[in-house]
PDB file of C-alpha atoms in Angstrom:
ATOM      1  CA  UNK O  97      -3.304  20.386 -12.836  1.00  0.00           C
ATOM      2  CA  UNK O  98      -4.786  17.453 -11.424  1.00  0.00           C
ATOM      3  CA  UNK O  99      -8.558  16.632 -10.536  1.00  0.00           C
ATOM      4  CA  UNK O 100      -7.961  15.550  -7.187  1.00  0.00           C
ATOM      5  CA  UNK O 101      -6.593  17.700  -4.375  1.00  0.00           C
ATOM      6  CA  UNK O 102      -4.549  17.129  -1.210  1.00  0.00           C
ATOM      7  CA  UNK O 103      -3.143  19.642   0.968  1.00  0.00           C
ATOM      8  CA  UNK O 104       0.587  20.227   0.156  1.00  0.00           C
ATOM      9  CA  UNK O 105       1.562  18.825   3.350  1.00  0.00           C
ATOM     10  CA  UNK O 106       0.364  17.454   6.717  1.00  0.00           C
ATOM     11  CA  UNK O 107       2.797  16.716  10.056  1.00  0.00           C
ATOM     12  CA  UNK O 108       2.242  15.133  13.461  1.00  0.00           C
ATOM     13  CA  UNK O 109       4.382  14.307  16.145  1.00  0.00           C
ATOM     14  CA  UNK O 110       5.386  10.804  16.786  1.00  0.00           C
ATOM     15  CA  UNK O 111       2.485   8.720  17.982  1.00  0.00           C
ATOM     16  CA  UNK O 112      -0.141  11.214  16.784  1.00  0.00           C
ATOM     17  CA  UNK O 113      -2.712  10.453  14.200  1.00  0.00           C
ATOM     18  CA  UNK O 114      -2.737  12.629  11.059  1.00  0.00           C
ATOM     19  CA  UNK O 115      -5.070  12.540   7.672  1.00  0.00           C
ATOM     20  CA  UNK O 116      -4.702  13.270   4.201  1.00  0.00           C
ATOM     21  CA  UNK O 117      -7.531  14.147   2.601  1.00  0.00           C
ATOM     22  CA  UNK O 118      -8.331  13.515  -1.715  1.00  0.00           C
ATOM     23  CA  UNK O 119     -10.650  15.780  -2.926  1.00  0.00           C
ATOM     24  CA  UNK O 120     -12.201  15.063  -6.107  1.00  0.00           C
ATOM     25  CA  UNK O 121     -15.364  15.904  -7.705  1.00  0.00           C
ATOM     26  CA  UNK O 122     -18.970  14.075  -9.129  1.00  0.00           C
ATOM     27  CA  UNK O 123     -16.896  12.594 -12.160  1.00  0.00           C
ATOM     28  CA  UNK O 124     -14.514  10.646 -10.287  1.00  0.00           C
ATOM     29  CA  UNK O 125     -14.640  10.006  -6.550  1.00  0.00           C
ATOM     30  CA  UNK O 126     -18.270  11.106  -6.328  1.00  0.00           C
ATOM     31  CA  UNK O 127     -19.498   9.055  -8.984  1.00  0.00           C
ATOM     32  CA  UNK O 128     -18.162   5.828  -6.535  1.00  0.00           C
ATOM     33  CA  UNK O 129     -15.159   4.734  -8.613  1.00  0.00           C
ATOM     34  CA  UNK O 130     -12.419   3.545  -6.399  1.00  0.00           C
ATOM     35  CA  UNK O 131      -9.600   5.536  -4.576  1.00  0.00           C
ATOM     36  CA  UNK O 132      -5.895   3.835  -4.199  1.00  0.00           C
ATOM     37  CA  UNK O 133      -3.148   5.469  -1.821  1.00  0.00           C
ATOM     38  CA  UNK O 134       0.463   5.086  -2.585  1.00  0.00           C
ATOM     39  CA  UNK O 135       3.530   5.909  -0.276  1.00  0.00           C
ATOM     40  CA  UNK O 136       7.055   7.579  -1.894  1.00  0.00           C
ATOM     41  CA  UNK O 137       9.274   7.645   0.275  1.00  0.00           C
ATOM     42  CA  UNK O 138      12.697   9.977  -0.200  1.00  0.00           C
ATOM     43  CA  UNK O 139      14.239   8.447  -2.859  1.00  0.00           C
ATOM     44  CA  UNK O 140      12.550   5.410  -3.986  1.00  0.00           C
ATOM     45  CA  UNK O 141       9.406   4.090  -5.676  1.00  0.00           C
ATOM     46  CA  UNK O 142       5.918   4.557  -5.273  1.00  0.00           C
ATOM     47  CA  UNK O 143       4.044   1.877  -2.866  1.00  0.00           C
ATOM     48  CA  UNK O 144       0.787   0.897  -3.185  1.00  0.00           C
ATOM     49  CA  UNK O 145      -0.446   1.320   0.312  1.00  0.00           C
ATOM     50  CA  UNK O 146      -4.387   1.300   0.244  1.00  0.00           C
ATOM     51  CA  UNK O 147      -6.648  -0.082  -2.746  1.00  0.00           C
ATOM     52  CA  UNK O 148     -10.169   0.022  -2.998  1.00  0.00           C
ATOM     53  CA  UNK O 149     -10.468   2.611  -0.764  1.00  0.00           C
ATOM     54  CA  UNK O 150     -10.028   1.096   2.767  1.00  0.00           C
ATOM     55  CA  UNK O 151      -8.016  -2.631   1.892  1.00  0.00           C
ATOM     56  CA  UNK O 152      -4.500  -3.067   2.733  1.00  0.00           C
ATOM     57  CA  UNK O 153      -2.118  -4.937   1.046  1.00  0.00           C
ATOM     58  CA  UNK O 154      -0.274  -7.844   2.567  1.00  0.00           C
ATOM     59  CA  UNK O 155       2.684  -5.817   4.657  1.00  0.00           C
ATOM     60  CA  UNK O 156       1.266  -2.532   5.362  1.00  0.00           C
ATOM     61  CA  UNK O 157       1.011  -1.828   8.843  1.00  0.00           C
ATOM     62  CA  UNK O 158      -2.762  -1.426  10.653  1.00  0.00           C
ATOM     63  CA  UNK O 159      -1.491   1.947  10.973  1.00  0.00           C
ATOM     64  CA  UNK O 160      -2.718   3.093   7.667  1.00  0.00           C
ATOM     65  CA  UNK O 161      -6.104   3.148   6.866  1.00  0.00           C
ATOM     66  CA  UNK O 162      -8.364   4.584   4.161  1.00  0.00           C
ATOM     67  CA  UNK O 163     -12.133   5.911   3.564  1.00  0.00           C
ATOM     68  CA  UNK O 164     -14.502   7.715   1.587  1.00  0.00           C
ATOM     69  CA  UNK O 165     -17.580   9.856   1.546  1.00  0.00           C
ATOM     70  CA  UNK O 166     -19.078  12.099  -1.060  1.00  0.00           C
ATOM     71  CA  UNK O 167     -16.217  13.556  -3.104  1.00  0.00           C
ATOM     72  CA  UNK O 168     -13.673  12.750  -0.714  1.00  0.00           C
ATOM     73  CA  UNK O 169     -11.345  10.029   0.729  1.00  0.00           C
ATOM     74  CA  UNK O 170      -9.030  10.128   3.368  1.00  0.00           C
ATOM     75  CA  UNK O 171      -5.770   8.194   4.421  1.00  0.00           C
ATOM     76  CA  UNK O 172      -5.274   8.073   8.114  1.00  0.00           C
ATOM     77  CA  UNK O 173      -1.797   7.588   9.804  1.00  0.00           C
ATOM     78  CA  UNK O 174      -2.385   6.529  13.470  1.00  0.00           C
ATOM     79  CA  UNK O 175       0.674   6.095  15.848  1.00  0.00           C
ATOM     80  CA  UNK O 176       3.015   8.075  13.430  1.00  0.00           C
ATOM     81  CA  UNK O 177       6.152   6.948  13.085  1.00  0.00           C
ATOM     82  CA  UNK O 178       9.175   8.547  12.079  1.00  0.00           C
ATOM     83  CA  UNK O 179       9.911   6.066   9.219  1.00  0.00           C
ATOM     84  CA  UNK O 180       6.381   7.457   7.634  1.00  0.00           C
ATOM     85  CA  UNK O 181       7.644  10.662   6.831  1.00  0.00           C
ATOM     86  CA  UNK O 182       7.016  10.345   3.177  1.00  0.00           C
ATOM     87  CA  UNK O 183       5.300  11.465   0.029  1.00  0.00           C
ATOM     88  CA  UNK O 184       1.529  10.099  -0.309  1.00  0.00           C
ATOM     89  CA  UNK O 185      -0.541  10.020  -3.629  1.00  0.00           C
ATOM     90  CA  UNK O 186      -3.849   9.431  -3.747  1.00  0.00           C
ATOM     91  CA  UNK O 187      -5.538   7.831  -7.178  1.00  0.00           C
ATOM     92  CA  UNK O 188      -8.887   7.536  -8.822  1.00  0.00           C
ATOM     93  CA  UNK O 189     -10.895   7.399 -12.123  1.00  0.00           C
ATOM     94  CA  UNK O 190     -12.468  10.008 -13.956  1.00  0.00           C
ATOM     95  CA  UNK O 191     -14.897   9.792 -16.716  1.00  0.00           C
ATOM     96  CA  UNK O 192     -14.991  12.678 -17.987  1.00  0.00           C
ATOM     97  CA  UNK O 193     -11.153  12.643 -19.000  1.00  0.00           C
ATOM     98  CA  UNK O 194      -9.833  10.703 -21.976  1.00  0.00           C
ATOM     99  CA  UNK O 195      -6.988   9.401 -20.126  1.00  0.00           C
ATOM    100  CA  UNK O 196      -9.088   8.493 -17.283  1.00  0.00           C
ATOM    101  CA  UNK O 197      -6.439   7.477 -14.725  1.00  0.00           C
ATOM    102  CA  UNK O 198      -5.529  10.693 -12.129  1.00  0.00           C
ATOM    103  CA  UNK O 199      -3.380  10.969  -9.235  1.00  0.00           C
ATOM    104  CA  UNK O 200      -3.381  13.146  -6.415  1.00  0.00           C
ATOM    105  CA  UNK O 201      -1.108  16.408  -6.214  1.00  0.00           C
ATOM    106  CA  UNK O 202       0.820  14.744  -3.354  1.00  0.00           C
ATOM    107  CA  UNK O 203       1.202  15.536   0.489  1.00  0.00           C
ATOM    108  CA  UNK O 204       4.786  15.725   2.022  1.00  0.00           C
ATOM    109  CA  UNK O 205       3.960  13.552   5.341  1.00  0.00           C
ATOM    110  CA  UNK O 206       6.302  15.127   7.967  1.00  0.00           C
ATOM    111  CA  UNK O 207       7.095  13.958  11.260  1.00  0.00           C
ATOM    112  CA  UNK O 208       8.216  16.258  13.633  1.00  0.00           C
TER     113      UNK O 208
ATOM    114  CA  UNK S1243       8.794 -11.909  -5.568  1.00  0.00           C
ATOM    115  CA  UNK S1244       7.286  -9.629  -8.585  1.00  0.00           C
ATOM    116  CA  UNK S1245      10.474  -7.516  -9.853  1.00  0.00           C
ATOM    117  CA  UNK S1246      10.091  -4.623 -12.701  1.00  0.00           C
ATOM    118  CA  UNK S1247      13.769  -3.217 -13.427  1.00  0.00           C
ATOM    119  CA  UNK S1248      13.415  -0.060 -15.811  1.00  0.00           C
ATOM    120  CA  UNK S1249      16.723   0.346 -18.238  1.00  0.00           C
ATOM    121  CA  UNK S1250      17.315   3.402 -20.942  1.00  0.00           C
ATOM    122  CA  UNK S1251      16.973   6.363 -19.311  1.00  0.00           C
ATOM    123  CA  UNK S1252      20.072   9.134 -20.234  1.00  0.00           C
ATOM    124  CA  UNK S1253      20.826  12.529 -21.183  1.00  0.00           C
ATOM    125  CA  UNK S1254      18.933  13.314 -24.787  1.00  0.00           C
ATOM    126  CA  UNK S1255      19.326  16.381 -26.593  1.00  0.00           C
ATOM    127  CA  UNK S1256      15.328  18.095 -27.551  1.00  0.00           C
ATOM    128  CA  UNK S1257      13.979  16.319 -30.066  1.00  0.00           C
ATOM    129  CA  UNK S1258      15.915  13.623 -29.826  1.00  0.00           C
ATOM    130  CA  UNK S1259      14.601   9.991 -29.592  1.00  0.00           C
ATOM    131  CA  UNK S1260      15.002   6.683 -26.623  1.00  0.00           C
ATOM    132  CA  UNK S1261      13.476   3.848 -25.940  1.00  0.00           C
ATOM    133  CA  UNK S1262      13.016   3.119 -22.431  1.00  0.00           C
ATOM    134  CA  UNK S1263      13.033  -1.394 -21.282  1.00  0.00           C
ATOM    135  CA  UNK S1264      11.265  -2.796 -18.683  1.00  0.00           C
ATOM    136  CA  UNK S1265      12.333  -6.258 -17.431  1.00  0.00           C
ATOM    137  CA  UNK S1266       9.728  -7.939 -15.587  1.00  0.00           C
ATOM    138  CA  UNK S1267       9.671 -11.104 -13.379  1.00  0.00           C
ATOM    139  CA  UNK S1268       7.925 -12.729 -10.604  1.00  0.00           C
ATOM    140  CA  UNK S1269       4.777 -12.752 -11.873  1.00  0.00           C
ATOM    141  CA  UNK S1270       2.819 -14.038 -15.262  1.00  0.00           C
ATOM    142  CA  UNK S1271       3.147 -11.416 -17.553  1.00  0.00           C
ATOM    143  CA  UNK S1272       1.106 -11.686 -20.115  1.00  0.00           C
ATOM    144  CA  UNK S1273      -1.326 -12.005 -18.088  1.00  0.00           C
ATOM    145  CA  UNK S1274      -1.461  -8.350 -17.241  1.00  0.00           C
ATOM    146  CA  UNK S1275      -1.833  -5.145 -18.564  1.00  0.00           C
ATOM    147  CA  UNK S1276       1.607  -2.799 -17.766  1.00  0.00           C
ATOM    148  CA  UNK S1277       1.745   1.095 -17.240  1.00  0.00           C
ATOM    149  CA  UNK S1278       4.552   3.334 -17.689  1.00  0.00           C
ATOM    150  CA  UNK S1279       4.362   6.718 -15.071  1.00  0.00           C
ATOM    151  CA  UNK S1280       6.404   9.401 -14.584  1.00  0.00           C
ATOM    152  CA  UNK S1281       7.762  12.179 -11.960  1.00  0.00           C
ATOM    153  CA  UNK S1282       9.520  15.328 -12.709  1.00  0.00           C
ATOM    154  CA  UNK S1283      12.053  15.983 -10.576  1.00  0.00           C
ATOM    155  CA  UNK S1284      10.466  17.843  -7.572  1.00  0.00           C
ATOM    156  CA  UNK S1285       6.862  16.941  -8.766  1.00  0.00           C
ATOM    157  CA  UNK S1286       4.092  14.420  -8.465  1.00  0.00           C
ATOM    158  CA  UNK S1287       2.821  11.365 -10.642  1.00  0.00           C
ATOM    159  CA  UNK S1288       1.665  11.439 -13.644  1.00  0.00           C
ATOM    160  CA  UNK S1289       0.483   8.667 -16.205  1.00  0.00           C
ATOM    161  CA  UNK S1290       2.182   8.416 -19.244  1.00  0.00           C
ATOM    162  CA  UNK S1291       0.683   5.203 -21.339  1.00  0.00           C
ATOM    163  CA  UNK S1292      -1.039   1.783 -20.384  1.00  0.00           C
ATOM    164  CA  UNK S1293      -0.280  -1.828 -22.919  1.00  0.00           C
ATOM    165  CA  UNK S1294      -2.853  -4.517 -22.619  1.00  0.00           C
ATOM    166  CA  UNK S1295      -1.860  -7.965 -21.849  1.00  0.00           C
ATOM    167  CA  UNK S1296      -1.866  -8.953 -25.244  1.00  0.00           C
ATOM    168  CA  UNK S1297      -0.900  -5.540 -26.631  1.00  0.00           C
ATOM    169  CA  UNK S1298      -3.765  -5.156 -28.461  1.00  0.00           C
ATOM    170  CA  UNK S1299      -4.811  -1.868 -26.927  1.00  0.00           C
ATOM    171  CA  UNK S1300      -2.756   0.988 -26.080  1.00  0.00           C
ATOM    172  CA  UNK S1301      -3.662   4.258 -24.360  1.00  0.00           C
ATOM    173  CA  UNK S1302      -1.425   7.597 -23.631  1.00  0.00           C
ATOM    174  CA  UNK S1303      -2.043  10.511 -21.997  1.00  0.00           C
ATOM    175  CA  UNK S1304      -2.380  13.662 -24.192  1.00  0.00           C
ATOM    176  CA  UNK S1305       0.995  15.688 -23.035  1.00  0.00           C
ATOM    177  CA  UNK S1306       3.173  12.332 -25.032  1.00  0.00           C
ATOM    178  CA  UNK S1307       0.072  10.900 -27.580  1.00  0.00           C
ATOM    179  CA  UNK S1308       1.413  10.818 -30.754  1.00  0.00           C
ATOM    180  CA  UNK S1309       5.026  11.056 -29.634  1.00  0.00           C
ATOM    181  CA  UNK S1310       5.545   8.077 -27.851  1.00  0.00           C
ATOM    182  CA  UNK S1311       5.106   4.817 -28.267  1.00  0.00           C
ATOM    183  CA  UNK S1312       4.435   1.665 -25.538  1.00  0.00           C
ATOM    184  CA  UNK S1313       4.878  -2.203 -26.770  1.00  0.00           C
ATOM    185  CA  UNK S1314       5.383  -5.077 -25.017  1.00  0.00           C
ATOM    186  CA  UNK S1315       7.047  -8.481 -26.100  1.00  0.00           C
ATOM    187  CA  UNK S1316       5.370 -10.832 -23.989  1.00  0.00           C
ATOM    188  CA  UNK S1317       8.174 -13.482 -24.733  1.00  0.00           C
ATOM    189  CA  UNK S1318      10.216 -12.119 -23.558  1.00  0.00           C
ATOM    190  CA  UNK S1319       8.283 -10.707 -20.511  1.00  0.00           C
ATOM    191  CA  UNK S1320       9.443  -6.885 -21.301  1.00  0.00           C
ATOM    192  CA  UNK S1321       7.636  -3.205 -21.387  1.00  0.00           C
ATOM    193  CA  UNK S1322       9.373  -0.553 -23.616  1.00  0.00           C
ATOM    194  CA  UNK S1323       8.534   3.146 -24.249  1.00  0.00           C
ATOM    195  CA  UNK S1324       9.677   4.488 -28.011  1.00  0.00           C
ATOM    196  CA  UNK S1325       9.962   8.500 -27.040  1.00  0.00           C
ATOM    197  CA  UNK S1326      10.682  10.502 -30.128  1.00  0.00           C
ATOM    198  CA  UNK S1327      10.452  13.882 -30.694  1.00  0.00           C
ATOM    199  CA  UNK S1328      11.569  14.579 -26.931  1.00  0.00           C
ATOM    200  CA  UNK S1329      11.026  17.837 -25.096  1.00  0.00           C
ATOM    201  CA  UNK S1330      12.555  19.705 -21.910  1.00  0.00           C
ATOM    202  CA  UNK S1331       9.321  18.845 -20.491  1.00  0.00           C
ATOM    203  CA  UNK S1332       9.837  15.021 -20.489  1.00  0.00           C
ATOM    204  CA  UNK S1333      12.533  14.838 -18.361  1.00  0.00           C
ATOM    205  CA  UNK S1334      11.751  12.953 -15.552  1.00  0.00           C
ATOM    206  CA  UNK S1335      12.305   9.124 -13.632  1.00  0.00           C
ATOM    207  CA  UNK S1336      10.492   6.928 -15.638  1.00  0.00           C
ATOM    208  CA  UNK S1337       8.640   3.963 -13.469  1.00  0.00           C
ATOM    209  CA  UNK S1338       6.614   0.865 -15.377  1.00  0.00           C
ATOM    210  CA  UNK S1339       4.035  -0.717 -12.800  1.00  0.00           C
ATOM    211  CA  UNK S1340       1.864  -3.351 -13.111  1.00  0.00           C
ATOM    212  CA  UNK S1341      -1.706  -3.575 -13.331  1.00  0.00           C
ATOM    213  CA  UNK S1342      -3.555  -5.131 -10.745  1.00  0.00           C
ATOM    214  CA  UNK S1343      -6.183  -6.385 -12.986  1.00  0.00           C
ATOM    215  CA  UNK S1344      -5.588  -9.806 -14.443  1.00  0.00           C
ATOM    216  CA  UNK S1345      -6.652  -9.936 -18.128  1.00  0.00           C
ATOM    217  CA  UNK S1346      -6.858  -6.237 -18.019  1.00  0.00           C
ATOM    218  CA  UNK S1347      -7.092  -4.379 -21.549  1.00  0.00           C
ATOM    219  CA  UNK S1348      -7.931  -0.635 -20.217  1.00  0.00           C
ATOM    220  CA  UNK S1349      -9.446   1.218 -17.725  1.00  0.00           C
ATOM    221  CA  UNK S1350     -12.316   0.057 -15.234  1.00  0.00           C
ATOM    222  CA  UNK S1351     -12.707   2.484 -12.840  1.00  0.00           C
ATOM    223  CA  UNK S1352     -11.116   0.365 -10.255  1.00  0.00           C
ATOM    224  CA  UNK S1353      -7.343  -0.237 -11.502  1.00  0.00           C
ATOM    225  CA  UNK S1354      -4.591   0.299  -9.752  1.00  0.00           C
ATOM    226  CA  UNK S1355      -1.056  -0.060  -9.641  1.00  0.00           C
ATOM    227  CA  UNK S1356       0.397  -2.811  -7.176  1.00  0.00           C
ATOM    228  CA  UNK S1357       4.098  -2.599  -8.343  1.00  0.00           C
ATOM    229  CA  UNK S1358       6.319  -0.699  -9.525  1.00  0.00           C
ATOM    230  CA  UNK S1359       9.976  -0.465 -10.893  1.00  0.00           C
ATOM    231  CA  UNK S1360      12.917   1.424  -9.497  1.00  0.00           C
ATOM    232  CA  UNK S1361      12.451   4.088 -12.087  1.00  0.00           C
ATOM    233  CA  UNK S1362      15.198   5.417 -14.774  1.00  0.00           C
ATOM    234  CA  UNK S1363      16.021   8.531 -15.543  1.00  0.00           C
ATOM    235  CA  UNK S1364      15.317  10.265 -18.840  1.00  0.00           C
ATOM    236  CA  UNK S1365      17.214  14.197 -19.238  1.00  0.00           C
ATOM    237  CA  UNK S1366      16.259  16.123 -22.137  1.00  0.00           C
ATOM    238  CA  UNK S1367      18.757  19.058 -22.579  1.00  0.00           C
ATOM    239  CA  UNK S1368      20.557  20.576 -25.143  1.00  0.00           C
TER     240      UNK S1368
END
């Protein structure tokens, strides 16, 4: 059972904008260490799509975009796409675990 | 282009032992620490062990600690996985990902992931 939360899934028609949210807790999110995003989708890899909370790698679309607050962060999908329908993870640092690294439980990202 | 091919992965009987390979190129490899992670089919991520660069320090999570075991032979710019004493439980795909901290030798607080491998398969059934 993982530290941070997401909701199971999230969909949007194409165009719309839709959020994920990453809800952690004062050991991990809310103690300011970093949240990462990744993108799975059907049948391949992980992606790294946000790092450091809100920076895009080279080759992800101005689409995606990423904040926090509090105990939070949230990926936002603006002008969804169909090719975005997807898995996304969300991944932090917790201190209070001795294998520090979490992930997200996951949101299924469908477009409809 | 930074390219991480995973290699190993079959069908194991419990308690049986593999060793999972990770080629890696693209990139200077000893230069970073290396991860492996895992997904059960029809589930999320989870972390399974992290190798410094110079393989110095090793960390696992507690669900494979003590039954695994990660290495690296920086020579030859590969990642394994030892997995002995296998369970049901442990089947899964199988990714190794790179760190994205350069000299990295553990956790920061701000690592992350910034490629990953194709993934193999490992099957643990009788």
């Amino acid at each position: 059972q993982s530290v941070l939360t997401q909701p199971p899934s999230v969909s949007g028609a194409p165009g719309q904008r839709v959020t994920i949210s990453c809800t952690g807790s004062s050991s991990n999110i809310g103690a300011g260490y970093d949240v990462h995003w990744y993108q799975q989708l059907p049948g391949t890899a992980p992606k790294l799509l946000i790092y450091g909370n809100s920076n895009r790698p080279s080759g992800v679309p101005d689409r995606f975009s990423g904040s926090k607050s509090g105990t939070s962060a949230s990926l936002a999908i603006t002008g969804l796409q169909a090719e975005d329908e997807a898995d996304y993870y969300c991944q932090s640092y917790d201190s209070s675990l001795s294998a520090p690294n979490v992930f997200g439980t996951g949101t299924k990202v469908t477009v409809l | 282009e930074v390219q991480l091919v995973e290699s190993g992965g079959v069908v194991v009987q419990p308690g049986g032992s593999l060793r999972l390979s990770c080629a890696a190129s693209g990139f200077t490899f000893d230069d970073y620490a290396m991860h492996w992670v895992r997904q059960a089919p029809g589930k999320g991520l989870e972390w399974v062990s992290l190798i410094s660069w110079d393989g110095g320090s090793t960390y696992y999570a507690d669900s494979v600690k003590g039954r695994f075991t990660i290495s690296r032979d920086n020579s030859k710019n590969s990642l394994y996985l030892q997995m002995n004493s296998l369970r049901a439980e442990d089947t899964a795909l199988y990714y190794c990902a790179k760190d994205s901290l350069e000299g990295s030798s553990g956790w920061y607080g701000y690592n992350y992931f910034d490629y990953w491998g194709q993934g193999t398969l490992v099957t643990v059934s009788s």
